[in-house]
Coordinates of C-alpha atoms in Angstrom, one line a residue:
F1 CA 0.2 -0.2 0.3
T2 CA 1.1 3.4 -0.6
M3 CA -0.3 6.4 0.9
T4 CA 0.6 10.2 1.7
D5 CA 0.2 12.1 5.1
T6 CA -0.5 15.4 5.9
D7 CA 2.7 16.5 5.7
G8 CA 3.2 15.1 2.2
C9 CA 5.6 12.5 2.8
T10 CA 4.8 9.1 1.1
L11 CA 4.7 5.6 2.8
Q12 CA 4.9 2.4 1.9
L13 CA 3.0 -0.4 3.4
V14 CA 4.3 -4.0 2.6
V15 CA 1.9 -6.6 4.1
H16 CA 2.7 -10.7 4.2
T17 CA 0.1 -12.7 6.6
D18 CA 1.4 -11.4 9.8
D19 CA 4.4 -9.0 9.0
C20 CA 4.5 -5.9 8.3
L21 CA 7.6 -3.5 6.5
L22 CA 7.0 0.2 6.5
S23 CA 9.1 2.6 4.5
F24 CA 9.0 6.1 5.2
P25 CA 11.2 9.2 4.3
S26 CA 10.3 11.1 7.3
T27 CA 11.1 9.3 11.0
A28 CA 8.1 11.5 12.6
S29 CA 5.7 10.1 9.7
G30 CA 7.0 6.8 10.5
R31 CA 6.2 7.0 14.0
A32 CA 3.2 9.0 13.8
F33 CA 1.9 6.3 11.3
K34 CA 3.0 3.1 13.5
A35 CA 1.1 4.6 16.6
A36 CA -1.6 5.2 14.4
L37 CA -1.6 1.6 13.2
L38 CA -1.2 -0.1 16.5
Q39 CA -3.9 1.7 18.4
R40 CA -6.3 0.2 15.9
F41 CA -4.7 -3.4 15.1
D42 CA -2.7 -5.6 18.0
G43 CA 0.9 -5.4 17.1
T44 CA 4.7 -4.8 18.2
D45 CA 7.2 -2.7 16.8
E46 CA 10.4 -4.3 16.5
G47 CA 12.2 -1.3 15.1
P48 CA 14.4 -1.3 11.9
V49 CA 13.8 -4.8 9.8
E50 CA 16.7 -7.4 10.6
H51 CA 14.9 -10.6 9.6
L52 CA 11.9 -11.7 7.2
L53 CA 10.6 -15.0 6.3
G54 CA 13.9 -16.4 6.3
C55 CA 15.7 -12.9 4.7
T56 CA 18.6 -11.2 6.8
V57 CA 18.5 -8.0 6.3
S58 CA 21.6 -5.8 7.2
R59 CA 22.6 -2.3 6.3
D60 CA 25.3 0.8 6.8
A61 CA 25.5 4.5 5.3
T62 CA 25.7 3.6 1.9
H63 CA 24.5 -0.3 1.3
L64 CA 21.8 -2.6 1.9
H65 CA 22.2 -6.3 2.1
L66 CA 19.9 -9.5 1.7
S67 CA 20.9 -12.6 2.4
Q68 CA 19.7 -16.1 3.3
E69 CA 23.0 -17.4 5.0
Q70 CA 21.2 -19.0 7.9
Y71 CA 18.3 -20.7 5.8
A72 CA 21.5 -21.9 3.4
D73 CA 23.2 -23.5 6.5
E74 CA 19.5 -25.2 7.3
I75 CA 19.2 -26.3 4.2
L76 CA 22.8 -28.1 4.0
A77 CA 22.1 -29.6 7.3
R78 CA 18.7 -31.0 6.8
F79 CA 20.7 -33.0 3.7
G80 CA 23.4 -33.8 5.2
M81 CA 25.9 -31.8 3.1
T82 CA 27.3 -29.6 6.5
D83 CA 30.6 -30.8 5.4
C84 CA 30.7 -31.2 2.2
N85 CA 33.2 -30.3 -0.3
P86 CA 32.4 -26.8 -2.0
S87 CA 31.5 -26.3 -6.3
A88 CA 32.6 -23.6 -8.0
T89 CA 29.1 -23.8 -10.2
P90 CA 25.5 -25.1 -9.4
M91 CA 25.9 -27.3 -12.5
D92 CA 28.6 -28.3 -15.0
P93 CA 28.9 -26.7 -18.3
N94 CA 28.0 -29.8 -20.2
T95 CA 25.4 -31.3 -18.5
R96 CA 22.0 -32.1 -19.9
L97 CA 19.2 -32.9 -17.5
L98 CA 16.6 -35.3 -19.9
A99 CA 13.5 -36.7 -19.4
S100 CA 15.3 -40.2 -21.3
D101 CA 17.0 -40.4 -18.1
R102 CA 14.3 -41.2 -15.9
P103 CA 14.2 -44.7 -14.4
A104 CA 11.6 -47.1 -15.8
V105 CA 10.7 -47.6 -12.2
V106 CA 10.2 -44.4 -9.6
D107 CA 12.3 -44.6 -6.5
P108 CA 10.0 -42.8 -4.0
V109 CA 12.9 -42.1 -1.6
R110 CA 14.6 -40.3 -4.3
R111 CA 12.2 -38.5 -5.5
L112 CA 11.2 -37.2 -2.2
R113 CA 14.7 -36.3 -1.4
Y114 CA 15.1 -34.7 -4.6
Q115 CA 11.7 -32.8 -4.6
E116 CA 13.0 -31.4 -1.3
I117 CA 16.1 -30.1 -2.4
T118 CA 14.4 -28.9 -5.6
G119 CA 12.1 -26.9 -3.3
C120 CA 14.6 -25.4 -1.2
L121 CA 17.0 -24.2 -4.3
Q122 CA 13.7 -22.4 -5.8
F123 CA 12.9 -20.9 -2.8
M124 CA 16.3 -19.1 -2.4
A125 CA 16.4 -18.5 -6.2
C126 CA 12.9 -16.6 -5.8
W127 CA 14.3 -14.5 -3.0
T128 CA 18.0 -13.5 -3.4
R129 CA 20.0 -16.0 -5.2
P130 CA 19.1 -15.4 -9.0
D131 CA 22.3 -17.3 -9.5
L132 CA 20.5 -20.7 -8.9
T133 CA 17.7 -19.8 -10.9
F134 CA 18.4 -22.0 -13.8
T135 CA 20.0 -24.8 -12.1
A136 CA 16.7 -25.0 -9.8
N137 CA 14.6 -24.8 -12.9
Q138 CA 16.3 -27.3 -15.0
L139 CA 15.7 -29.6 -11.7
G140 CA 12.4 -28.5 -11.4
K141 CA 11.7 -30.8 -14.8
H142 CA 11.9 -34.0 -13.4
C143 CA 10.6 -34.0 -10.1
S144 CA 7.9 -36.7 -10.6
N145 CA 10.6 -39.4 -11.1
P146 CA 14.4 -38.3 -11.1
G147 CA 17.1 -40.6 -11.9
E148 CA 20.8 -40.7 -10.4
I149 CA 22.3 -38.1 -12.7
H150 CA 19.0 -35.4 -11.8
M151 CA 20.0 -36.5 -8.3
A152 CA 23.5 -36.3 -8.8
T153 CA 23.1 -32.4 -9.8
A154 CA 21.2 -31.7 -7.2
T155 CA 24.0 -32.7 -4.7
K156 CA 26.2 -30.3 -6.8
A157 CA 23.7 -28.0 -6.5
L158 CA 24.0 -28.4 -2.5
R159 CA 27.9 -28.1 -3.0
Y160 CA 27.8 -24.9 -4.7
L161 CA 25.5 -23.4 -1.7
K162 CA 28.1 -24.8 0.3
G163 CA 31.0 -22.7 -1.1
T164 CA 28.5 -19.4 -1.7
K165 CA 26.0 -19.5 1.7
A166 CA 27.1 -15.9 2.5
L167 CA 25.9 -14.8 -0.7
G168 CA 23.4 -12.1 -1.2
I169 CA 22.2 -9.1 -3.1
T170 CA 23.8 -5.6 -2.3
Y171 CA 22.1 -2.7 -3.3
S172 CA 24.1 0.7 -3.0
R173 CA 23.2 4.6 -2.7
N174 CA 25.8 6.4 -4.3
L175 CA 25.9 5.0 -7.8
P176 CA 25.9 7.7 -10.6
D177 CA 22.6 6.1 -12.1
L178 CA 20.6 5.7 -8.4
N179 CA 17.4 4.8 -9.0
S180 CA 17.4 4.1 -12.6
L181 CA 16.4 0.6 -14.0
L182 CA 18.3 -1.4 -16.5
L183 CA 17.7 -4.7 -17.9
W184 CA 19.1 -7.6 -19.7
S185 CA 17.6 -10.0 -22.2
D186 CA 19.0 -13.2 -23.4
S187 CA 17.7 -16.4 -25.2
D188 CA 19.3 -19.6 -26.1
W189 CA 17.8 -20.7 -28.8
A190 CA 16.9 -24.5 -29.2
S191 CA 18.4 -25.3 -26.0
D192 CA 15.9 -28.0 -24.9
T193 CA 17.5 -31.3 -27.3
E194 CA 14.1 -33.0 -26.7
T195 CA 11.8 -30.4 -27.8
R196 CA 14.1 -27.8 -29.4
C197 CA 12.3 -24.9 -27.3
S198 CA 14.2 -22.0 -26.4
L199 CA 15.2 -20.8 -23.2
S200 CA 14.4 -17.0 -22.4
A201 CA 15.5 -15.3 -19.5
W202 CA 16.0 -11.5 -18.1
V203 CA 17.3 -9.7 -15.3
A204 CA 16.6 -6.0 -14.1
T205 CA 18.7 -4.1 -11.9
L206 CA 18.4 -1.5 -9.5
N207 CA 20.8 0.7 -7.5
G208 CA 23.6 -2.1 -8.3
G209 CA 21.5 -5.4 -7.4
A210 CA 19.2 -7.2 -9.2
I211 CA 15.8 -6.6 -8.1
S212 CA 13.8 -8.9 -10.8
W213 CA 15.0 -11.7 -12.7
K214 CA 13.1 -15.3 -14.9
S215 CA 14.0 -18.0 -16.6
K216 CA 11.7 -19.9 -18.8
Q217 CA 11.4 -22.3 -21.4
A218 CA 9.6 -21.5 -24.5
P219 CA 6.2 -22.8 -25.5
R220 CA 7.1 -23.2 -29.0
V221 CA 9.6 -23.7 -31.3
A222 CA 11.5 -20.6 -32.7
S223 CA 12.5 -20.7 -36.4
S224 CA 15.9 -19.2 -35.4
T225 CA 17.8 -17.0 -32.7
T226 CA 16.4 -13.8 -34.0
E227 CA 12.8 -14.6 -33.1
S228 CA 13.8 -16.2 -30.1
E229 CA 15.9 -13.3 -29.2
F230 CA 13.4 -11.2 -29.8
V231 CA 10.3 -12.9 -27.9
A232 CA 12.5 -12.6 -24.7
A233 CA 13.3 -9.1 -25.4
S234 CA 9.3 -8.3 -25.5
K235 CA 8.8 -10.5 -22.5
T236 CA 11.2 -8.0 -21.0
S237 CA 10.1 -4.9 -22.2
D238 CA 6.7 -5.7 -20.5
E239 CA 8.4 -6.8 -17.2
A240 CA 10.0 -3.1 -17.6
L241 CA 6.8 -1.6 -18.4
W242 CA 5.5 -2.6 -15.2
L243 CA 8.9 -2.3 -12.9
R244 CA 8.6 1.8 -14.1
R245 CA 4.8 1.7 -13.1
C246 CA 5.9 0.5 -9.4
M247 CA 8.6 2.8 -9.3
E248 CA 6.5 5.8 -10.5
A249 CA 4.1 4.4 -7.6
I250 CA 6.6 4.9 -5.1
N251 CA 7.5 8.4 -6.6
L252 CA 10.6 7.2 -8.2
P253 CA 9.5 7.8 -12.1
Q254 CA 11.8 7.1 -14.7
K255 CA 12.2 10.2 -16.8
T256 CA 13.9 8.4 -19.6
A257 CA 13.2 5.3 -21.6
T258 CA 14.6 2.2 -19.4
P259 CA 17.8 0.7 -21.1
L260 CA 17.4 -2.9 -22.4
F261 CA 20.8 -4.4 -23.3
C262 CA 20.3 -7.6 -25.9
D263 CA 23.3 -9.4 -27.4
N264 CA 21.8 -10.0 -31.1
R265 CA 21.6 -6.8 -33.2
A266 CA 19.2 -7.8 -35.4
V267 CA 16.7 -7.0 -32.4
R268 CA 17.5 -3.9 -32.0
M269 CA 16.8 -3.4 -35.9
I270 CA 13.5 -5.0 -36.2
S271 CA 12.4 -3.2 -32.4
E272 CA 13.4 0.5 -34.4
N273 CA 11.7 -0.2 -37.4
P274 CA 8.0 0.0 -38.2
V275 CA 8.0 -2.2 -41.2
H276 CA 7.5 -5.7 -41.5
R277 CA 10.4 -7.1 -43.6
E278 CA 11.3 -11.2 -44.5
L279 CA 13.7 -11.1 -41.0
S280 CA 10.4 -10.4 -38.9
K281 CA 7.1 -11.4 -40.7
F282 CA 7.1 -15.0 -39.3
I283 CA 7.2 -13.5 -35.3
D284 CA 4.1 -13.6 -33.9
F285 CA 2.1 -10.5 -33.7
R286 CA 1.6 -10.7 -30.2
V287 CA 5.4 -10.4 -29.3
H288 CA 5.5 -7.4 -31.4
R289 CA 4.7 -5.1 -28.1
L290 CA 8.3 -4.7 -27.9
K291 CA 8.1 -2.2 -31.0
E292 CA 5.4 -0.3 -29.3
H293 CA 7.2 0.1 -25.9
V294 CA 10.3 1.3 -27.9
A295 CA 7.7 3.8 -29.6
D296 CA 6.2 4.9 -26.7
G297 CA 9.7 5.6 -25.0
V298 CA 9.3 3.0 -22.3
V299 CA 12.4 1.2 -23.1
R300 CA 15.3 1.9 -25.8
V301 CA 17.4 -1.4 -26.9
I302 CA 20.9 -1.4 -26.4
D303 CA 23.5 -3.6 -28.2
C304 CA 25.4 -5.9 -25.6
P305 CA 28.5 -7.4 -26.2
T306 CA 27.9 -11.3 -25.1
Q307 CA 30.5 -11.4 -22.6
D308 CA 28.4 -8.9 -21.0
M309 CA 25.3 -10.0 -21.1
L310 CA 24.1 -10.5 -17.3
A311 CA 20.9 -12.5 -18.0
D312 CA 23.4 -15.4 -19.7
T313 CA 23.8 -17.5 -16.5
L314 CA 19.8 -17.8 -16.4
T315 CA 19.6 -19.7 -20.1
K316 CA 22.8 -21.6 -19.5
Q317 CA 25.1 -22.9 -17.3
L318 CA 28.5 -21.2 -17.9
P319 CA 31.8 -22.2 -17.0
G320 CA 33.4 -20.9 -14.1
P321 CA 35.0 -17.5 -14.7
A322 CA 32.2 -16.3 -16.7
Y323 CA 29.6 -17.7 -14.4
A324 CA 31.0 -15.8 -11.6
R325 CA 31.4 -12.6 -13.1
H326 CA 28.4 -12.8 -13.8
T327 CA 27.0 -13.1 -10.7
R328 CA 29.0 -10.8 -9.0
V329 CA 27.0 -7.9 -11.1
Q330 CA 23.5 -9.7 -10.7
L331 CA 24.3 -9.5 -6.6
G332 CA 25.7 -6.0 -6.6
L333 CA 29.4 -7.2 -5.4
D334 CA 30.6 -5.4 -8.8
P335 CA 29.8 -2.8 -11.2
H336 CA 27.9 -3.8 -14.6
T337 CA 30.4 -3.7 -17.6
S338 CA 28.0 -3.0 -20.3
P339 CA 27.6 0.4 -22.2
A340 CA 26.3 3.1 -20.3
P341 CA 23.1 4.3 -22.0
P342 CA 24.7 7.8 -22.8
A343 CA 27.5 6.5 -24.3
C344 CA 25.5 4.4 -27.0
F345 CA 24.7 5.5 -30.7
A346 CA 21.5 7.8 -30.1
P347 CA 18.4 6.1 -31.8
R348 CA 18.0 6.2 -35.3
N349 CA 15.5 8.4 -37.0
V350 CA 12.5 6.0 -38.2
T351 CA 10.0 7.6 -40.5
V352 CA 6.8 5.7 -39.6
Q353 CA 4.6 5.0 -42.7
Q354 CA 1.6 6.0 -42.7
R355 CA -1.3 3.6 -44.4
G356 CA -3.5 4.8 -47.0
G357 CA -7.2 6.2 -45.9

């Protein structure tokens, strides 16, 4: 809930069952609202948030850090992995989790343990660990009947968690692009060897750390890498529109088009061109919202080198060094190296052809 008090201060109240978070710019306004709220409802004021739903919140003068280290320790103890050897990545780059590797007869003990591990990893991937998203999603495809290779991959993911349990997302207050949204879009064309469907992903960052991310397999086979990348960018532009509306609701409007980094130049060219040509006529009209969002100034597609594509870790398992580099940027530990919007080329002058009456 967003509200404005009599002094013009905007407050945000977030409610999850019986837990509440209150954000306010003025100490006096925050105290007045809490006093009024506690007069009407039974509750306690526990001061600045430190723990919420298994997430630890810590802050200093310039940073805010979210982590689930305590929950990670609980997971490792639960599955007897407290003293395991850490792994540099949650999956090996050449590992393929296939339906053909499922056993003919379901092992109920293995299935239960596998489902529990996968559920725990999914929970962390949704909260503070975008680096676990790809692995958790790949494991989730085989919860009904996991085989030995699926179970071995789940165990390796726990070994990765052992070595990275202290990781979380860090947001900074001293950045030059403070409160400015940035989005990365990527797709791995025909990556599923059994269905040949592509895997698309996006990552949105704010103040140095990820705030929204998603990895999802496409429901249909794309005819080219351009099509799969364009569909992914279109979905990402929808997320950008929603995030911009959220930012506006809390009095942080985005004054310029949100940069959308993509490592496929054809996507940028199609998004800026209102005319359907041979390259794009096969793309479903429903995903051409990207063109509309570019024309409306919601997003601006910017070329991004593949080695700087932040969403790459959500579409495939990269080798250790590349995986670590992207992960550190996602978690706010390192600044991103993609070209800053002001340094990029200006949008091309596009003349919209008017149809005859």
